[in-house]
Coordinates of C-alpha atoms in Angstrom, one line a residue:
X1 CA -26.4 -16.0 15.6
X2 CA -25.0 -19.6 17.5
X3 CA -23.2 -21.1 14.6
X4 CA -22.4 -24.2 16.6
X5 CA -21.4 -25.9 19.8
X6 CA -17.8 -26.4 20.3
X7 CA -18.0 -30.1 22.2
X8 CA -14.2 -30.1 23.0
X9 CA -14.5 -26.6 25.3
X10 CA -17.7 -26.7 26.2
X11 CA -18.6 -23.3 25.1
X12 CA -20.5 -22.0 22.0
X13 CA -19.4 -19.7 18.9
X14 CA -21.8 -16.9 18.3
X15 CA -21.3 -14.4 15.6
X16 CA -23.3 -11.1 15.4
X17 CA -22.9 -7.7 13.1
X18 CA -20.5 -5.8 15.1
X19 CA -23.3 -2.6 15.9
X20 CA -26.0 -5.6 17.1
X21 CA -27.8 -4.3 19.7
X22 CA -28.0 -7.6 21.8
X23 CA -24.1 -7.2 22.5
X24 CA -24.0 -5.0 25.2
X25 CA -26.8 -6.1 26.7
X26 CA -26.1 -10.2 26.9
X27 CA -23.2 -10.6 29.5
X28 CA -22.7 -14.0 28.0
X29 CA -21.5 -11.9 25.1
X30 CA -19.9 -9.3 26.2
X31 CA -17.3 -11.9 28.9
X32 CA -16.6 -13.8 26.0
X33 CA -15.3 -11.5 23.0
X34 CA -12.8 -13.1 20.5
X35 CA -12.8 -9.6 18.6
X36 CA -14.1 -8.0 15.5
X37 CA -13.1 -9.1 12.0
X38 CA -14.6 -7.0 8.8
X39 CA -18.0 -6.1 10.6
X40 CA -18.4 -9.5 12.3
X41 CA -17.9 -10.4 16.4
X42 CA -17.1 -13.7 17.4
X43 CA -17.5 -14.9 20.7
X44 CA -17.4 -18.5 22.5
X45 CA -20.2 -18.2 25.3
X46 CA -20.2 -21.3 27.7
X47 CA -23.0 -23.1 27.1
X48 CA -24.6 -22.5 30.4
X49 CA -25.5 -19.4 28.5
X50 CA -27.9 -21.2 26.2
X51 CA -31.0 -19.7 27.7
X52 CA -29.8 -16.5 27.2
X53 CA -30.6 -16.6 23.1
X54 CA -33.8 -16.8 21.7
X55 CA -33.5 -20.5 19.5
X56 CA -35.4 -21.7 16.8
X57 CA -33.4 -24.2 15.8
X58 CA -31.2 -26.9 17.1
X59 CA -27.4 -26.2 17.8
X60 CA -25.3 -28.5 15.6
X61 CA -22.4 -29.8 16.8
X62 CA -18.5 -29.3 16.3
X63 CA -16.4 -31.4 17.1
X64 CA -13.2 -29.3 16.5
X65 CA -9.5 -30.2 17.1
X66 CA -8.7 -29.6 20.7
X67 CA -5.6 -27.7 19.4
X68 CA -7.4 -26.0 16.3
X69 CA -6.8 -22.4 15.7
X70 CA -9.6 -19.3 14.7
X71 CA -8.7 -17.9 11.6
X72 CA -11.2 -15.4 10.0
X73 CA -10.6 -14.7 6.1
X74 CA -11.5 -12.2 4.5
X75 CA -11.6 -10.3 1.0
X76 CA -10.1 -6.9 1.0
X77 CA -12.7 -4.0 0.3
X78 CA -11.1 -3.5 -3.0
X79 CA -12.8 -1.3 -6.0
X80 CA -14.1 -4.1 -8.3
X81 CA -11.1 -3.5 -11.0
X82 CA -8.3 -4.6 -8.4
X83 CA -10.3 -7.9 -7.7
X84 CA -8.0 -10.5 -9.5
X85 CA -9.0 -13.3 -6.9
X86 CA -12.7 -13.0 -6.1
X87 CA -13.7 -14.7 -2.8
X88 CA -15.8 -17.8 -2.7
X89 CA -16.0 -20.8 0.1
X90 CA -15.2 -23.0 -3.1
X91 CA -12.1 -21.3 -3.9
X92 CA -11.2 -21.0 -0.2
X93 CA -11.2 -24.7 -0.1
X94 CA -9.3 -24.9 -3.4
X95 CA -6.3 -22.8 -1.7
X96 CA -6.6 -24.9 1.7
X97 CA -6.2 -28.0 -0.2
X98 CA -2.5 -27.0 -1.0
X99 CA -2.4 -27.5 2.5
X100 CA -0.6 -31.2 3.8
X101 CA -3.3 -33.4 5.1
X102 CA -6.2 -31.7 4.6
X103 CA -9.8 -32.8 3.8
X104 CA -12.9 -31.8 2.4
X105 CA -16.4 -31.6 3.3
X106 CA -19.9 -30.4 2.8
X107 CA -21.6 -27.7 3.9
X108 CA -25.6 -27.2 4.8
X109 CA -28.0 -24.0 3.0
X110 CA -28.3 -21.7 5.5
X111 CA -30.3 -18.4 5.2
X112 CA -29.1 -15.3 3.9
X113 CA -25.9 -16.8 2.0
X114 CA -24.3 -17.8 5.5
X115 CA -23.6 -21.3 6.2
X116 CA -22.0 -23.0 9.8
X117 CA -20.4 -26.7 8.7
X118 CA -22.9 -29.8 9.2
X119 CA -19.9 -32.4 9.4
X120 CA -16.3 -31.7 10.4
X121 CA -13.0 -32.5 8.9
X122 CA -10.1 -33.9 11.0
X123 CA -7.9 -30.7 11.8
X124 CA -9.4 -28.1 9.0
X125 CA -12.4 -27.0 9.3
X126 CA -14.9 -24.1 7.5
X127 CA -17.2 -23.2 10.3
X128 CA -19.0 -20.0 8.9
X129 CA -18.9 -17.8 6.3
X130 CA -20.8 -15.4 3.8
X131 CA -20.1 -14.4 0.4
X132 CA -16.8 -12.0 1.3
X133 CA -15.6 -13.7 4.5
X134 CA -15.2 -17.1 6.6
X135 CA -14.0 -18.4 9.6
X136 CA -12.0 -21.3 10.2
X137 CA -10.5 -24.0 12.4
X138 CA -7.1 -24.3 11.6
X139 CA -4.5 -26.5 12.9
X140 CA -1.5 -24.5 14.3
X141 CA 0.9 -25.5 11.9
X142 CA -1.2 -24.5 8.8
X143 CA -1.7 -20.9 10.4
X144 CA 1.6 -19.7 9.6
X145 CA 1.3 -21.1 6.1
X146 CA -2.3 -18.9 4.9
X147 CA -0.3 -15.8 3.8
X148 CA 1.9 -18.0 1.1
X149 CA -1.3 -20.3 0.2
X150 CA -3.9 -17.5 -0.2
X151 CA -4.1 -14.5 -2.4
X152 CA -2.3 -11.3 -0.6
X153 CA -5.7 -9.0 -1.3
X154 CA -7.3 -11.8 1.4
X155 CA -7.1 -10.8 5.2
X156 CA -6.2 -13.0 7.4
X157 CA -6.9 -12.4 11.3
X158 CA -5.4 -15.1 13.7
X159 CA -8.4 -14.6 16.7
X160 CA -6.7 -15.0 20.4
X161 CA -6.2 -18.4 22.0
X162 CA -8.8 -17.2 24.8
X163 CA -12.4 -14.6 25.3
X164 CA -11.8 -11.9 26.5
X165 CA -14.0 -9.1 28.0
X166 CA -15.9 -6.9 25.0
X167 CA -15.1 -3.6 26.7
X168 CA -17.1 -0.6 25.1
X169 CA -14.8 2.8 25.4
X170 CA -15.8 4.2 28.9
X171 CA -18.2 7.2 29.2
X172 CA -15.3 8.9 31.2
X173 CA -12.5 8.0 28.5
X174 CA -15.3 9.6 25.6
X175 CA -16.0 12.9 27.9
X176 CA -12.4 14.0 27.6
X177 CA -12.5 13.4 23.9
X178 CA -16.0 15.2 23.3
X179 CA -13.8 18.1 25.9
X180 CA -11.4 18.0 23.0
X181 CA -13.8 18.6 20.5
X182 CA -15.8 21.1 22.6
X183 CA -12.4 23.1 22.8
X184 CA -11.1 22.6 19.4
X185 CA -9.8 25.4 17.9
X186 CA -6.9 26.5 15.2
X187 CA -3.6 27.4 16.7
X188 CA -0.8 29.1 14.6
X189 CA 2.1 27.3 16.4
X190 CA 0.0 23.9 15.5
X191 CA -0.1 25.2 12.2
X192 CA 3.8 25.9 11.8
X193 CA 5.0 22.5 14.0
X194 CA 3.4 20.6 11.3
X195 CA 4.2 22.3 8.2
X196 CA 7.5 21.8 9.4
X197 CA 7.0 18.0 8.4
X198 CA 10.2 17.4 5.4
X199 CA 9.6 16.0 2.3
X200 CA 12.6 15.6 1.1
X201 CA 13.3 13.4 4.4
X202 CA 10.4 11.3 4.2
X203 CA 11.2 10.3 0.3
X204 CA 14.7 8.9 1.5
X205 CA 13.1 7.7 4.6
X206 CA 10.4 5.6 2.7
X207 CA 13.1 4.8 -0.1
X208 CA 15.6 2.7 3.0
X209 CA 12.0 1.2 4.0
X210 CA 11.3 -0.2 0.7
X211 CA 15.0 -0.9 -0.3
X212 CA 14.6 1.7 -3.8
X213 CA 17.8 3.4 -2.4
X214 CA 19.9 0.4 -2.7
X215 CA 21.9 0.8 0.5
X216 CA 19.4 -0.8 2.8
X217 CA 19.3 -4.1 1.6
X218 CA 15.6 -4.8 2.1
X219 CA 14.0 -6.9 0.1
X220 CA 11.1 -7.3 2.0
X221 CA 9.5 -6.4 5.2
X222 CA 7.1 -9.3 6.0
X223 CA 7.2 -10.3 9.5
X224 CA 9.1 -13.2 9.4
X225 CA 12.0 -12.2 7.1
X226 CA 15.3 -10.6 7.6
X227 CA 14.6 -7.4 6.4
X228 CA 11.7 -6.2 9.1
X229 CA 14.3 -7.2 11.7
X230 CA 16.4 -4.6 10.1
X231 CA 14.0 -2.6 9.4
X232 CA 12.9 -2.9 12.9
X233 CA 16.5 -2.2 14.7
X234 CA 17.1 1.0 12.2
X235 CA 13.4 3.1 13.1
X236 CA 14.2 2.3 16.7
X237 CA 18.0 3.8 16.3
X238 CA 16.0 6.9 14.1
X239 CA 13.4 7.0 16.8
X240 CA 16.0 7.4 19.4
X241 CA 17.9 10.3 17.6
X242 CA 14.8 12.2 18.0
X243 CA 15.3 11.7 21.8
X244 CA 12.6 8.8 22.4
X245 CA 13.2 6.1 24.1
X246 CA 12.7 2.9 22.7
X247 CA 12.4 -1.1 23.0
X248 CA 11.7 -3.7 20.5
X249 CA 9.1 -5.6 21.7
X250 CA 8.3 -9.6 20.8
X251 CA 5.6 -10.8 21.0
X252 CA 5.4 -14.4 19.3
X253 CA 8.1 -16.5 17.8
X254 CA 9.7 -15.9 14.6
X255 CA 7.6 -12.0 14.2
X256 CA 9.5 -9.4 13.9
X257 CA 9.2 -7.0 16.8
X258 CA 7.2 -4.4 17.7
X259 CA 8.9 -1.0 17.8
X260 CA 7.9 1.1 21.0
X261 CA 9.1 4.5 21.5
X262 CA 8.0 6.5 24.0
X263 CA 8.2 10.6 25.1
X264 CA 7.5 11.2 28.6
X265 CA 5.6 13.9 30.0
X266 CA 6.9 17.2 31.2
X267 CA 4.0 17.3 34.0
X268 CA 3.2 15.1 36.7
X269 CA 0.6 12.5 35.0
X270 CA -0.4 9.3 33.7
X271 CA -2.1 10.7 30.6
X272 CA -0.7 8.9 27.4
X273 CA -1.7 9.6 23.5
X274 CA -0.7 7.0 21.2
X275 CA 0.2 7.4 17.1
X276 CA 1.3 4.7 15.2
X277 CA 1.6 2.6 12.2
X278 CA 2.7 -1.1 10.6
X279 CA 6.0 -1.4 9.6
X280 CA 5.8 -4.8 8.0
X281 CA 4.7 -5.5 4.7
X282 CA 3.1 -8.4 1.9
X283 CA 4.0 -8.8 -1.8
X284 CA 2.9 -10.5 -5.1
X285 CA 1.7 -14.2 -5.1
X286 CA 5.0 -16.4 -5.7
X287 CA 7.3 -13.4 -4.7
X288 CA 10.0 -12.7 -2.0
X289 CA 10.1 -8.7 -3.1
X290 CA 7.3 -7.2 -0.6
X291 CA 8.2 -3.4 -0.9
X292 CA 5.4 -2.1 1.3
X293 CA 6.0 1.5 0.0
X294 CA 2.6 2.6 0.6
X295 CA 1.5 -0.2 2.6
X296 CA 2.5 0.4 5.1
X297 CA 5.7 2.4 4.4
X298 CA 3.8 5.6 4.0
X299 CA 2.2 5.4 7.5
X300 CA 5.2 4.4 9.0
X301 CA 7.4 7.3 7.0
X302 CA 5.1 9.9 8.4
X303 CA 5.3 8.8 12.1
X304 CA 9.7 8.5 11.9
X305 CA 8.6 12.4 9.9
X306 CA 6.6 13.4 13.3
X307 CA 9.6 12.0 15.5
X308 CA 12.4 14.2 13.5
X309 CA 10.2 17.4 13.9
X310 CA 9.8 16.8 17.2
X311 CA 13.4 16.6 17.5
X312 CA 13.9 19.4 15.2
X313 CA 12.0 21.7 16.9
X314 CA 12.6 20.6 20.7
X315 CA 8.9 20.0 21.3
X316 CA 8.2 18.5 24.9
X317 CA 4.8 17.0 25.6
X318 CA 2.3 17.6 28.6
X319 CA 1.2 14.0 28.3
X320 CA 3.2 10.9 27.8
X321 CA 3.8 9.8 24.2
X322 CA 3.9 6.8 22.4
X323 CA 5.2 6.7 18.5
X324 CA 5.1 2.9 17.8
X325 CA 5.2 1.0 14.9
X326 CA 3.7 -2.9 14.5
X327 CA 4.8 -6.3 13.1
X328 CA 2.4 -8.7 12.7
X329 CA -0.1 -6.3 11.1
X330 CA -0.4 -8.4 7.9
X331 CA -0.8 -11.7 9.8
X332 CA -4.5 -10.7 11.6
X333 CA -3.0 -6.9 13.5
X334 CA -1.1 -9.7 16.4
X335 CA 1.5 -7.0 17.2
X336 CA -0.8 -4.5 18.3
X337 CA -3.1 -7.0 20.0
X338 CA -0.5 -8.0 22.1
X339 CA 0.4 -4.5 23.1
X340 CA -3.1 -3.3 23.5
X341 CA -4.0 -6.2 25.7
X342 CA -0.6 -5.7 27.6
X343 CA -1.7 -1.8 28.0
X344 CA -5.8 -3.0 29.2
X345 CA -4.0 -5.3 31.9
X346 CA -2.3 -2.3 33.3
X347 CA -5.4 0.0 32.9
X348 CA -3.3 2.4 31.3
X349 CA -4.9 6.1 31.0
X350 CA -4.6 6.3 27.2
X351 CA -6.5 9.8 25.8
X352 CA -6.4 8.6 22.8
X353 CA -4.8 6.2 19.8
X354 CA -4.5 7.6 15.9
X355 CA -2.9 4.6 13.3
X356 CA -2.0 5.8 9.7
X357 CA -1.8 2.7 7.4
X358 CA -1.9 3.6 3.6
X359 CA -1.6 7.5 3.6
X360 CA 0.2 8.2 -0.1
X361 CA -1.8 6.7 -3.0
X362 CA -3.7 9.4 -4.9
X363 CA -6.4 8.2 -7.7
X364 CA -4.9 10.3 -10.2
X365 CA -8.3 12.6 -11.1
X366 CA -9.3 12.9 -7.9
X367 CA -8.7 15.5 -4.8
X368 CA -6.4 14.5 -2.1
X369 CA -8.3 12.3 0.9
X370 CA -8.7 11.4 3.8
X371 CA -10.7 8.3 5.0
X372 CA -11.7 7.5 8.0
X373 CA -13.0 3.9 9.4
X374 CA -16.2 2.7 10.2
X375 CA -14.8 0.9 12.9
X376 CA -13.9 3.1 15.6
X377 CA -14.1 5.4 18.4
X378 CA -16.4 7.8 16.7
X379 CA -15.5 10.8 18.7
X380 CA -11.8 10.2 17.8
X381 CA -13.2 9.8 14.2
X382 CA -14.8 13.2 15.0
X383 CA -12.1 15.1 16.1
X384 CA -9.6 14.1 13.7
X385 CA -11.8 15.1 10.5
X386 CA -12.1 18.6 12.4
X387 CA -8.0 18.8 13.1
X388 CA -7.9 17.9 9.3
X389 CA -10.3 20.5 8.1
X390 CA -8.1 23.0 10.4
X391 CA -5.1 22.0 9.5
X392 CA -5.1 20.2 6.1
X393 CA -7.9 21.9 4.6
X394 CA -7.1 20.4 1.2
X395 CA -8.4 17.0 1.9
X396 CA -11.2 15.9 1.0
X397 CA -12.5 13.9 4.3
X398 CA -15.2 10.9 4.2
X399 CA -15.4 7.3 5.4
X400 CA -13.9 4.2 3.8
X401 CA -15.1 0.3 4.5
X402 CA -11.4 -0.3 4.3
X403 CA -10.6 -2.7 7.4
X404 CA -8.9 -3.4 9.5
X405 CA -6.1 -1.6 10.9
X406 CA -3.9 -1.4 14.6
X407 CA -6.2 1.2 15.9
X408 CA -8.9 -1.7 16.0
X409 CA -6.8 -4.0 18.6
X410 CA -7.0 -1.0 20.9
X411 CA -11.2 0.3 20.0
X412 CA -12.1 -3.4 20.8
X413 CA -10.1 -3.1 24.3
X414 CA -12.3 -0.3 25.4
X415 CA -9.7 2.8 24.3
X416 CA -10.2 5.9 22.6
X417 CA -8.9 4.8 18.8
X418 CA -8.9 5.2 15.2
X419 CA -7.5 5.2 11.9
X420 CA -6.0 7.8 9.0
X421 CA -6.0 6.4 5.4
X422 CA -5.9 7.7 1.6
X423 CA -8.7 7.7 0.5
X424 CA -12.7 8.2 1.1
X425 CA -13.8 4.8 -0.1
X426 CA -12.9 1.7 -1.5
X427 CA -8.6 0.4 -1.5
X428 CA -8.0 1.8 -5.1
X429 CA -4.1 1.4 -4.7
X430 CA -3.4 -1.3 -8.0
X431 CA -0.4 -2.2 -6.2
X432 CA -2.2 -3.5 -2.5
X433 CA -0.2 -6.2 -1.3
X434 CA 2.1 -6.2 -4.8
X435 CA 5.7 -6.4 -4.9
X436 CA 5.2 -3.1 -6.9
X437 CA 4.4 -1.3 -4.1
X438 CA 7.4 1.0 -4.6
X439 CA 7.2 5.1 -4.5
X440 CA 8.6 6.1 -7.8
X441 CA 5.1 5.4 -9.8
X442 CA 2.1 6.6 -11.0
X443 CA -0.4 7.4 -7.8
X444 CA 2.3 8.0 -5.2
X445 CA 1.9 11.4 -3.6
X446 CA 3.8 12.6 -1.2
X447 CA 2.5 15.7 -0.9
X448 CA -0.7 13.9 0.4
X449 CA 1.2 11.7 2.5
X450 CA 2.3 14.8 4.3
X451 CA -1.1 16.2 4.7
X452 CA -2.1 13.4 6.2
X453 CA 0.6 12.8 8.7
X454 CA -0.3 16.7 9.5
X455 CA -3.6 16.0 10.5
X456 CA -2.2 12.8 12.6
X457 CA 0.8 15.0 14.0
X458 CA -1.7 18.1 15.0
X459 CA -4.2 15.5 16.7
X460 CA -1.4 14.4 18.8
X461 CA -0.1 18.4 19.5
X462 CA -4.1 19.2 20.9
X463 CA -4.4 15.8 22.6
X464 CA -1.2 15.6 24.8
X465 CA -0.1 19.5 24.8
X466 CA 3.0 20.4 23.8
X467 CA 5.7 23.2 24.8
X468 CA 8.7 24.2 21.9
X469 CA 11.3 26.8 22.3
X470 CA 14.6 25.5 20.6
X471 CA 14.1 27.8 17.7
X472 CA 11.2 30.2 16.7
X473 CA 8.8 28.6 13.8
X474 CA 8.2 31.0 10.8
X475 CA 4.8 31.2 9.1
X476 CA 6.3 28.7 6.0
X477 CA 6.7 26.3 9.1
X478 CA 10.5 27.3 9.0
X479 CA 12.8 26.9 12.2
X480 CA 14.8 29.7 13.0
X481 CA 17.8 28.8 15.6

C-alpha cells in the first residue's frame, strides 16, 4: 500500500505485510527495502516506479522534514494482563507532545483501521499506523529521546538513513541448511559438550550483569549509560579467557559497543556460523535501575556459558565462529544492523545465525519452552526445533509472535537466521522492560535457561563441526583431565 509521496526525496513510502506476494516480484520493492518492523515492510520506491502499482486513489502528499528520521513504534506482543499502557495513535501523540516543539494534527479514515497523515506537522510527523503500530517522521534530536518519553513495553525501531536491497536468503545458502537437516542426527559427544554447560557459573555470571552481586557496580545496562560500557569491556575480557578473540565495535555515537568475538577455523575455509545475544537492557518508566536479568541477561549469560565450555573442554571448530553480543538492541536492533550490513558488504559466507534474547522466565504451571519466531529463516527455525527435541527434549517447542530480535537484522540481509526465546507464545515475563528484571524471583529458571542455551550451543556444534580432546567428557557431561 503507497501511504504517501515523500516531495523532499522524490521517492514514495509503501508498506506491505511482510509475506505479500508482490514483494519479490516488484523490483521497485525489492531495491528499495527500509526493513521489517512487527510484520510490516517499509520501503521508499522512486516515484518513477508509480506505474508499477495498481492505484485507485490519488497519492497524498508529504511534505516531510528534509532531515526527519523513520521511526516505527510499536506495542510489544504482551499477554493482555502485562498491558499497563495500551497502544493508541491518540496516546502516541499524547507521549510525543512531551516532546520540545512539537505539533499536532489531524488524520484522514482510512480503511481497515490504517490511516497515512492528510496534513503535515513542522518536524513530527505520524505517517501510518494501525491499531498496535505506527510510523513516524521524527526529527533527529527527538529520536534519542522516545525510549524516556514512551512506555518501555513500546518498541522502538530507528529504520536506516537509506533503501537498501530486500535480499531473500539464497537458494544456495538454504540448500546447505535443508543438508543439515537432511543429515541431522543425535551425537553422544554433542550430548556431553552441552550438558557440560554450569549453572552455578551462569547464576554469578548473570548476577555481575544485573549488578545483584554488588561488586559490579551496574546499575543499568541501557546503551547509553556507564554500566553497558562496563559491561561491554568485562564479556570481552571473559570472552577472551576462553581463547576468542575479540573487538568492541562502535557503531554510532554515544551506544555502547558491540561485542565481537570470534573462533577461527581449524580448516582451510570461509564458512562462518554466528550465535549471539543483546547485552544492553531497559527499565521501569521514571527509573535509572534497568537490570536486564532476563532481558537480555539470560541470552547473553548463556552465550559467555557456551564460550567457558568451549574453553573448558578445548573444543576447536571446522568453521569460523562468531559469539557476539549487541548494543543498541533496545533502540530499533541498530547494533546488529550495523554489523549485518557490514558482513552483506563483504558477502561473507555465513551458514548460519542463532540469537537467544529472553531464555529464563518460566510461567510458573507450565512446561519449560521454547519459542521460535515467525520472522525467520524457516529452515533455521526447522533445524533448531529438531536440535532441541534431540538435545533438550524437555521443552516444549512452538512459535511466539514475540518480535523483534538481532537475528532479524541478518534474515532481512539475505542470511540464514533466527531466534531462541522462553516461551511458545505471547511475552508473559511481568517484569519486560522493568527495573525488576532481576534473577532472584518468582519465574526465573535457570534450569530452562540452560536448556535452551543447549539447544543454541548444539546448533552451533552440527553447523560449524567441532574437534575436543583436552579431557574425555563423561556421560553426566563431566570433564575428565
Amino acid at each position: 500500500m503507497i501511504i504517501g509521496k515523500l516531495i523532499q526525496t522524490l521517492t514514495f513510502l509503501v508498506i506491505y505485510p511482510h509475506d505479500h506476494p508482490e514483494i519479490a516480484s516488484n523490483e521497485c520493492l525489492t531495491q528499495n527495502y527500509l526493513g521489517t518492523y512487527g510484520a510490516q515492510s517499509v520501503f521508499t520506491p522512486p516515484q518513477s516506479c508509480l506505474s508499477s502499482f495498481a492505484l485507485t486513489t490519488d497519492v497524498p502528499t508529504l511534505p516531510i522534514h528534509p532531515d526527519s528520521q523513520f521511526v516505527w513504534v510499536e506495542q510489544a506482543a504482551l499477554e493482555d494482563y502485562l498491558i499497563d499502557y495500551p497502544f493508541s495513535p491518540q496516546s502516541l501523540q499524547g507521549y510525543l507532545g512531551s516532546l520540545p516543539d512539537i505539533h499536532t494534527t489531524a488524520y484522514d479514515s482510512f480503511p481497515d483501521n490504517q490511516q497515512p497523515l492528510s496534513s503535515p506537522i513542522e518536524k513530527q510527523q505520524l505517517l501510518y499506523h494501525t491499531s498496535t503500530s505506527a510510523l513516524l517522521a521524527l526529527s533527529p534530536s527527538h529520536v534519542s529521546q522516545l525510549s524516556h518519553i514512551l512506555p518501555p513495553t513500546w518498541r522502538v525501531y530507528v529504520l536506516p538513513s537509506n533503501p537498501f536491497p530486500h535480499l531473500p536468503v539464497p537458494e544456495s545458502a538454504i540448500a546447505r541448511v535443508r543438508d543439515l537437516l537432511l543429515s541431522l542426527k543425535f551425537k553422544p559427544d554433542v550430548a556431553k559438550i552441552v550438558s557440560n554447560i554450569s549453572l552455578a557459573q551462569m547464576r554469578n555470571d548473570v548476577r555481575f550483569l544485573t549488578g545483584e552481586d554488588g561488586k559490579s557496580g551496574i546499575e543499568s545496562r541501557h546503551s547509553f549509560s556507564s554500566g553497558a560500557r562496563v559491561a561491554a569491556e568485562w564479556l570481552k575480557v571473559r570472552f577472551q579467557e576462553t581463547g576468542a578473540r575479540c573487538e568492541l565495535q562502535s557503531f554510532l555515537p554515544g551506544f555502547a559497543p558491540n561485542v565481537i568475538c570470534r573462533y577461527p577455523s581449524t580448516r582451510d575455509t570461509n564458512d562462518s556460523v554466528l550465535i549471539s545475544a543483546h547485552y544492553d537492557s531497559r527499565g521501569s518508566f521514571g527509573s535509572t535501575r534497568a537490570p536486564g536479568g532476563n532481558d537480555d541477561g539470560s541470552g547473553t549469560t548463556g552465550l559467555l556459558a557456551i564460550a567457558r565450555t568451549i574453553k573448558r573442554l578445548g573444543i576447536t571448530f571446522h568453521s569460523n565462529v562468531e559469539l557476539v553480543a549487541f548494543a543498541g538492541e533496545e533502540q530499533g536492533l541498530l547494533g546488529s544492523q550495523h554489523y549485518a550490513e557490514k558482513l552483506r558488504k563483504e558477502n561473507r559466507n555465513l551458514t548460519l545465525m542463532v540469537q537467544a534474547d529472553m531464555i529464563a522466565y518460566h510461567v510458573p504451571g507450565e512446561p519449560p519452552q521454547l519459542g521460535l519466531p515467525v520472522i525467520g529463516t524457516p529452515e533455521v527455525t526447522q533445524l533448531v526445533a529438531n536440535i532441541s527435541g534431540l538435545y533438550s527434549p524437555e521443552l516444549a517447542v512452538g512459535t511466539t509472535p514475540a518480535c523483534c530480535s538481532d537475528h532479524q537484522s541478518f534474515h532481512m540481509r539475505g542470511f540464514p537466521a533466527t531466534q531462541v526465546y522462553e516461551r511458545a507464545g505471547l511475552i508473559a515475563d511481568p517484569m519486560y522492560h522493568n527495573s525488576g528484571d532481576i534473577t532472584e524471583r518468582t519465574g526465573y529458571d535457570f534450569e530452562q535457561l540452560k536448556s535452551i542455551a543447549k539447544v543454541q550451543f548444539a546448533t552451533l556444534l552440527h553447523a560449524a563441526g567441532f574437534d575436543y580432546g583436552r579431557c574425555s567428557v563423561t556421560d553426566k557431561g563431566e570433564c575428565l583431565e
